[in-house]
Short mmCIF file of C-alpha atoms in Angstrom, two decimals:
data_model
loop_
_atom_site.label_atom_id
_atom_site.label_comp_id
_atom_site.label_asym_id
_atom_site.label_seq_id
_atom_site.Cartn_x
_atom_site.Cartn_y
_atom_site.Cartn_z
CA MET A 285 13.14 -45.82 -20.74
CA THR A 286 16.88 -44.71 -18.69
CA ALA A 287 16.28 -41.48 -16.46
CA ILE A 288 17.13 -38.78 -17.55
CA THR A 289 20.25 -37.00 -15.46
CA LEU A 290 19.27 -33.62 -13.82
CA THR A 291 22.76 -32.86 -15.52
CA GLU A 292 21.58 -33.02 -19.25
CA ALA A 293 19.37 -30.96 -20.42
CA PRO A 294 15.79 -30.77 -20.26
CA ALA A 295 14.21 -33.82 -22.72
CA LEU A 296 10.54 -34.35 -22.81
CA PRO A 297 8.45 -35.07 -25.52
CA MET A 298 6.98 -32.35 -25.87
CA PRO A 299 8.32 -28.72 -27.26
CA LEU A 300 8.63 -25.80 -24.43
CA PRO A 301 5.83 -24.38 -26.37
CA LEU A 302 2.87 -26.84 -25.88
CA LEU A 303 5.23 -28.17 -21.96
CA HIS A 304 4.20 -24.28 -21.00
CA SER A 305 0.87 -24.54 -22.26
CA THR A 306 0.10 -27.59 -21.33
CA VAL A 307 0.62 -26.54 -17.32
CA ILE A 308 -0.89 -23.23 -17.66
CA ASP A 309 -4.28 -24.41 -19.24
CA TRP A 310 -4.60 -27.16 -16.82
CA TYR A 311 -3.91 -24.50 -14.32
CA GLU A 312 -6.46 -21.76 -15.39
CA ALA A 313 -9.04 -24.81 -15.31
CA SER A 314 -7.73 -26.57 -11.83
CA LYS A 315 -6.46 -23.64 -10.15
CA ARG A 316 -7.78 -23.79 -6.13
CA ASP A 317 -9.24 -20.06 -5.43
CA LEU A 318 -6.75 -18.69 -3.17
CA PRO A 319 -7.13 -14.75 -2.05
CA TRP A 320 -3.45 -13.85 -2.76
CA ARG A 321 -3.96 -14.78 -5.82
CA THR A 322 -6.29 -12.35 -6.36
CA PRO A 323 -6.06 -9.12 -9.01
CA ASP A 324 -6.30 -6.98 -6.96
CA ALA A 325 -3.99 -8.62 -3.88
CA THR A 326 -0.73 -6.62 -3.20
CA PRO A 327 2.37 -7.25 -3.45
CA TRP A 328 2.35 -7.17 0.70
CA ALA A 329 -0.40 -9.70 0.56
CA VAL A 330 1.17 -11.98 -1.53
CA MET A 331 4.42 -11.65 1.23
CA VAL A 332 2.71 -12.90 4.07
CA SER A 333 0.86 -15.28 2.55
CA GLU A 334 4.42 -17.43 1.07
CA PHE A 335 5.99 -16.75 4.46
CA MET A 336 3.18 -18.20 6.04
CA LEU A 337 2.86 -21.18 3.10
CA GLN A 338 6.08 -22.08 4.11
CA GLN A 339 5.79 -25.40 6.00
CA THR A 340 2.55 -25.31 6.57
CA PRO A 341 -0.73 -26.53 4.67
CA VAL A 342 -3.11 -23.87 2.65
CA LYS A 343 -6.13 -24.69 5.19
CA ARG A 344 -4.13 -23.67 7.85
CA VAL A 345 -2.57 -20.97 6.54
CA LEU A 346 -5.98 -19.63 4.87
CA PRO A 347 -7.78 -18.02 8.50
CA ALA A 348 -4.34 -16.49 10.02
CA TRP A 349 -3.35 -15.05 6.56
CA ARG A 350 -6.47 -13.37 6.87
CA ALA A 351 -6.61 -12.55 10.50
CA TRP A 352 -2.72 -10.81 9.29
CA LEU A 353 -4.24 -8.85 6.52
CA THR A 354 -7.24 -7.59 8.54
CA ARG A 355 -4.73 -6.42 11.24
CA TRP A 356 -1.91 -4.74 9.25
CA PRO A 357 -2.80 -4.31 5.80
CA ALA A 358 0.61 -2.64 5.18
CA PRO A 359 4.02 -3.58 5.63
CA ALA A 360 4.20 -0.04 8.40
CA ASP A 361 0.90 -1.03 9.83
CA LEU A 362 3.06 -4.24 11.73
CA ALA A 363 6.35 -2.20 11.98
CA ALA A 364 4.48 -0.18 13.78
CA GLU A 365 3.71 -3.02 16.80
CA ALA A 366 6.10 -4.80 18.91
CA PRO A 367 7.76 -7.67 17.40
CA GLY A 368 5.49 -9.84 20.46
CA GLU A 369 1.74 -8.54 18.57
CA ALA A 370 3.26 -10.84 15.61
CA VAL A 371 4.32 -13.86 17.32
CA ARG A 372 0.70 -13.85 19.06
CA MET A 373 -1.11 -13.06 15.85
CA TRP A 374 0.93 -16.23 14.12
CA GLY A 375 -1.11 -18.29 16.79
CA ARG A 376 -0.65 -22.22 15.56
CA LEU A 377 0.68 -21.71 12.16
CA GLY A 378 4.40 -23.35 13.95
CA TYR A 379 7.85 -22.39 13.09
CA PRO A 380 6.92 -18.57 15.03
CA ARG A 381 10.50 -17.49 13.69
CA ARG A 382 8.64 -16.18 10.56
CA ALA A 383 6.30 -13.91 12.72
CA LEU A 384 9.96 -12.23 14.06
CA ARG A 385 10.60 -12.30 10.06
CA LEU A 386 8.49 -11.21 9.13
CA HIS A 387 8.14 -8.05 11.45
CA ALA A 388 11.96 -7.59 10.27
CA ALA A 389 10.78 -6.72 6.77
CA ALA A 390 8.04 -4.88 7.94
CA VAL A 391 10.59 -3.03 9.16
CA ALA A 392 12.86 -2.53 7.00
CA ILE A 393 10.01 -1.90 3.92
CA THR A 394 8.69 0.82 6.31
CA GLU A 395 12.20 3.00 7.00
CA GLU A 396 13.98 1.70 3.30
CA HIS A 397 11.17 1.82 0.68
CA GLY A 398 8.74 4.58 2.12
CA GLY A 399 6.31 1.65 3.32
CA GLU A 400 5.84 -0.15 -0.61
CA VAL A 401 7.29 -4.34 -1.29
CA PRO A 402 9.88 -3.38 -3.33
CA ASP A 403 9.34 -5.01 -6.79
CA ASP A 404 13.59 -5.74 -7.63
CA HIS A 405 14.14 -9.05 -7.08
CA ALA A 406 17.84 -8.14 -5.59
CA THR A 407 16.46 -5.70 -3.02
CA LEU A 408 13.61 -8.25 -2.12
CA LEU A 409 16.53 -10.67 -1.59
CA SER A 410 18.36 -8.39 1.20
CA LEU A 411 15.12 -7.91 3.07
CA PRO A 412 15.63 -9.77 6.73
CA GLY A 413 13.69 -12.92 6.47
CA VAL A 414 13.30 -13.23 2.80
CA GLY A 415 15.78 -16.37 0.80
CA GLU A 416 15.82 -17.07 -2.31
CA TYR A 417 12.68 -18.72 -2.81
CA THR A 418 10.73 -15.97 -1.20
CA ALA A 419 12.83 -13.39 -3.09
CA ALA A 420 11.33 -14.90 -6.52
CA ALA A 421 7.87 -15.88 -5.84
CA VAL A 422 7.45 -12.59 -4.52
CA ALA A 423 8.57 -11.01 -7.60
CA SER A 424 6.85 -13.55 -9.78
CA PHE A 425 3.63 -13.42 -8.03
CA ALA A 426 3.67 -9.82 -7.26
CA PHE A 427 5.11 -8.26 -9.68
CA ARG A 428 4.34 -10.83 -12.89
CA GLN A 429 8.11 -11.24 -13.41
CA ARG A 430 10.53 -14.26 -15.04
CA HIS A 431 12.20 -15.64 -11.91
CA VAL A 432 12.59 -19.41 -11.42
CA VAL A 433 11.07 -20.41 -8.42
CA LEU A 434 11.76 -23.28 -6.36
CA ASP A 435 10.03 -24.70 -3.82
CA THR A 436 9.20 -28.47 -2.35
CA ASN A 437 6.60 -29.52 -4.93
CA VAL A 438 8.11 -27.59 -8.12
CA ARG A 439 11.56 -29.66 -7.34
CA ARG A 440 9.00 -32.48 -7.28
CA VAL A 441 7.27 -31.74 -10.80
CA PHE A 442 10.20 -31.35 -12.13
CA ALA A 443 11.49 -34.83 -10.78
CA ARG A 444 9.40 -37.05 -11.29
CA ALA A 445 8.66 -35.30 -15.32
CA VAL A 446 12.24 -34.72 -15.93
CA THR A 447 14.45 -36.80 -14.57
CA GLY A 448 12.17 -39.62 -14.42
CA VAL A 449 13.26 -40.06 -10.11
CA GLU A 450 10.78 -40.46 -8.26
CA TYR A 451 11.58 -37.44 -5.28
CA PRO A 452 14.27 -35.04 -5.59
CA ALA A 453 17.32 -34.29 -3.37
CA THR A 454 17.44 -33.58 -0.01
CA ALA A 455 18.45 -29.77 -1.13
CA THR A 456 17.56 -28.33 -4.07
CA THR A 457 20.66 -28.45 -6.31
CA ALA A 458 22.04 -26.23 -8.53
CA ALA A 459 22.02 -28.89 -11.81
CA GLU A 460 18.04 -28.28 -10.47
CA ARG A 461 18.54 -24.32 -10.98
CA ARG A 462 19.58 -24.98 -14.31
CA THR A 463 17.21 -27.50 -15.73
CA ALA A 464 14.51 -24.71 -14.02
CA THR A 465 16.05 -22.29 -15.71
CA ALA A 466 16.08 -23.88 -19.04
CA LEU A 467 12.05 -25.09 -18.43
CA LEU A 468 11.34 -21.00 -18.58
CA PRO A 469 9.25 -19.18 -20.66
CA GLU A 470 11.04 -16.05 -22.30
CA ASP A 471 7.70 -13.65 -21.68
CA ALA A 472 7.63 -12.25 -18.09
CA GLY A 473 4.16 -13.09 -17.42
CA THR A 474 3.79 -16.31 -19.12
CA ALA A 475 6.80 -17.23 -16.98
CA ALA A 476 4.88 -16.32 -13.58
CA THR A 477 1.79 -17.91 -14.61
CA TRP A 478 4.16 -21.11 -15.15
CA ALA A 479 5.60 -20.81 -11.87
CA VAL A 480 2.12 -21.26 -10.16
CA GLY A 481 0.99 -23.85 -12.57
CA VAL A 482 3.65 -25.47 -11.66
CA MET A 483 3.52 -25.21 -7.87
CA GLU A 484 -0.18 -25.96 -8.05
CA LEU A 485 0.59 -29.45 -10.23
CA GLY A 486 2.68 -30.43 -7.73
CA ALA A 487 0.84 -29.24 -4.43
CA LEU A 488 -3.21 -30.74 -6.00
CA VAL A 489 -2.03 -34.06 -8.55
CA CYS A 490 2.01 -35.03 -8.18
CA THR A 491 2.11 -35.12 -4.69
CA ALA A 492 4.54 -36.48 -2.45
CA ARG A 493 2.27 -38.86 -1.19
CA GLY A 494 -0.22 -41.28 -3.81
CA PRO A 495 0.24 -38.25 -7.06
CA GLU A 496 -2.72 -39.11 -8.72
CA CYS A 497 -0.58 -39.88 -12.24
CA GLY A 498 -3.90 -40.11 -14.68
CA ASP A 499 -5.08 -37.02 -14.42
CA CYS A 500 -2.03 -35.36 -14.83
CA PRO A 501 -1.84 -33.08 -17.67
CA LEU A 502 2.44 -34.18 -18.63
CA PHE A 503 1.05 -37.32 -17.88
CA THR A 504 2.45 -38.91 -21.54
CA ALA A 505 5.09 -36.52 -21.61
CA CYS A 506 6.69 -37.73 -17.65
CA ALA A 507 9.61 -39.12 -17.89
CA TRP A 508 9.16 -41.01 -14.50
CA GLN A 509 5.67 -42.51 -15.59
CA ARG A 510 7.71 -43.03 -18.81
CA ALA A 511 9.92 -45.22 -16.95
CA GLY A 512 7.20 -47.09 -15.44
CA ARG A 513 7.45 -45.29 -12.25
CA PRO A 514 11.03 -46.90 -10.88
CA PRO A 515 10.77 -46.87 -6.78
CA TYR A 516 12.55 -44.11 -4.69
CA GLU A 517 16.58 -45.77 -4.51
CA GLY A 518 17.27 -42.75 -1.89
CA PRO A 519 18.55 -41.81 1.10
CA ALA A 520 15.83 -42.09 3.27
CA ARG A 521 13.32 -40.05 3.40
CA ARG A 522 12.17 -39.57 7.30
CA GLY A 523 8.71 -37.94 8.20
CA GLN A 524 8.49 -34.99 10.77
CA THR A 525 7.59 -36.09 14.42
CA TYR A 526 5.79 -34.06 16.67
CA GLU A 527 4.54 -35.54 19.48
CA GLY A 528 6.72 -35.59 22.65
CA THR A 529 9.11 -33.28 20.17
CA ASP A 530 11.62 -29.98 21.78
CA ARG A 531 9.05 -28.15 19.58
CA GLN A 532 6.16 -29.78 21.06
CA VAL A 533 7.11 -27.84 24.34
CA ARG A 534 8.03 -24.55 22.81
CA GLY A 535 4.47 -24.26 21.09
CA LYS A 536 2.92 -24.99 24.25
CA LEU A 537 4.83 -22.41 26.21
CA LEU A 538 4.24 -19.99 23.34
CA ALA A 539 1.08 -20.59 23.80
CA VAL A 540 1.00 -19.68 26.97
CA LEU A 541 2.94 -16.20 26.69
CA ARG A 542 0.82 -15.28 23.54
CA GLU A 543 -2.89 -15.81 26.73
CA ALA A 544 -1.27 -13.35 28.80
CA HIS A 545 -0.92 -10.16 27.42
CA GLY A 546 2.12 -9.27 29.72
CA THR A 547 4.57 -10.64 31.63
CA VAL A 548 4.13 -15.09 32.37
CA PRO A 549 5.99 -16.33 35.86
CA GLN A 550 7.88 -18.77 35.66
CA ALA A 551 5.14 -21.16 37.77
CA ARG A 552 2.87 -20.79 34.95
CA LEU A 553 5.34 -22.00 32.09
CA ASP A 554 5.98 -25.08 34.33
CA ALA A 555 2.78 -26.49 34.58
CA VAL A 556 2.66 -27.22 30.75
CA TRP A 557 5.35 -30.02 30.59
CA PRO A 558 6.20 -32.78 32.79
CA ASP A 559 10.11 -32.72 31.90
CA ALA A 560 11.76 -30.09 33.87
CA VAL A 561 15.31 -30.34 31.68
CA GLN A 562 13.23 -30.45 28.65
CA ARG A 563 10.97 -27.44 29.58
CA ALA A 564 14.24 -25.75 30.29
CA ARG A 565 16.24 -26.43 27.28
CA ALA A 566 12.76 -25.45 24.85
CA LEU A 567 12.52 -22.25 27.46
CA ASP A 568 16.32 -21.37 26.86
CA GLY A 569 16.08 -21.64 22.91
CA LEU A 570 12.76 -19.97 22.48
CA VAL A 571 15.28 -16.81 24.44
CA ALA A 572 17.57 -17.29 21.99
CA ASP A 573 15.78 -17.09 18.75
CA GLY A 574 14.10 -14.05 20.71
CA LEU A 575 10.61 -15.40 20.55
CA VAL A 576 10.69 -14.76 24.86
CA GLU A 577 12.02 -11.97 26.88
CA PRO A 578 13.81 -12.77 30.11
CA VAL A 579 12.20 -9.49 32.33
CA GLU A 580 13.41 -10.75 35.47
CA GLN A 581 14.37 -13.29 37.22
CA GLY A 582 11.74 -16.45 36.80
CA VAL A 583 9.56 -13.14 34.61
CA TYR A 584 8.44 -12.90 30.91
CA ARG A 585 6.99 -12.46 28.42
CA LEU A 586 7.36 -11.71 24.24
CA PRO A 587 9.64 -9.61 22.10
CA GLN A 588 8.87 -5.45 22.72
#
């Protein structure tokens, strides 16, 4: 069977209503019990989860999300604190610029939107640190609206089930967006459940490595399965490294600053990494990103 191209209309061997109900029924029976999915989860709780879940597994996010919402249950609570406190509370989740962006979004929500996360997609998109995916996810998951929500998991499900290839392109394409739009249910509430259902399918079953095809509700309809699961033929997929990278050094430097609750002399930062050139480069990067502030020569702190 020839793989479908994303420039064509979606062509699954089942009508769209059946496709939607198949995925949604699977989701309702198999979904994880996550606190940001409960009926009483606030839009702010959903937004925090979406910031934290970017490039970070659920098991690492759960304790950080709970601690964050305990300390800052509303945007105004976070906005009242220095951005450095957001960086401190972010802990070891990684990619700490997300903490600064979430703090900036909280300030904008507090100052421009009465402390309430806006329910309008365009307004969400205008918030600091909120991109195409996050705006669609918050509008969909917090407000049950109809939007295309394309994360890595969703793109992988569509690549296999619709396109017949093992992995999607490195970056989201216009063709993928057209396909996702064509597959989106017309009813807003159904579309919101469909969006999270496909995402969950990619996270639990249609995984990047070792997909559990026998457990997939789309097994008989999947274009990749029907094509004999052809191997990936695109550009080499490189795994992320961490040990010995500038990112690791940045994490070690930030750990010292997070634990200090005040200013930190250069000597304490020098002790965390032996390579002076790499250490200086990592520290300069943290300062340039706004994650660290120089107080005076050789003295640093989290941003105030």
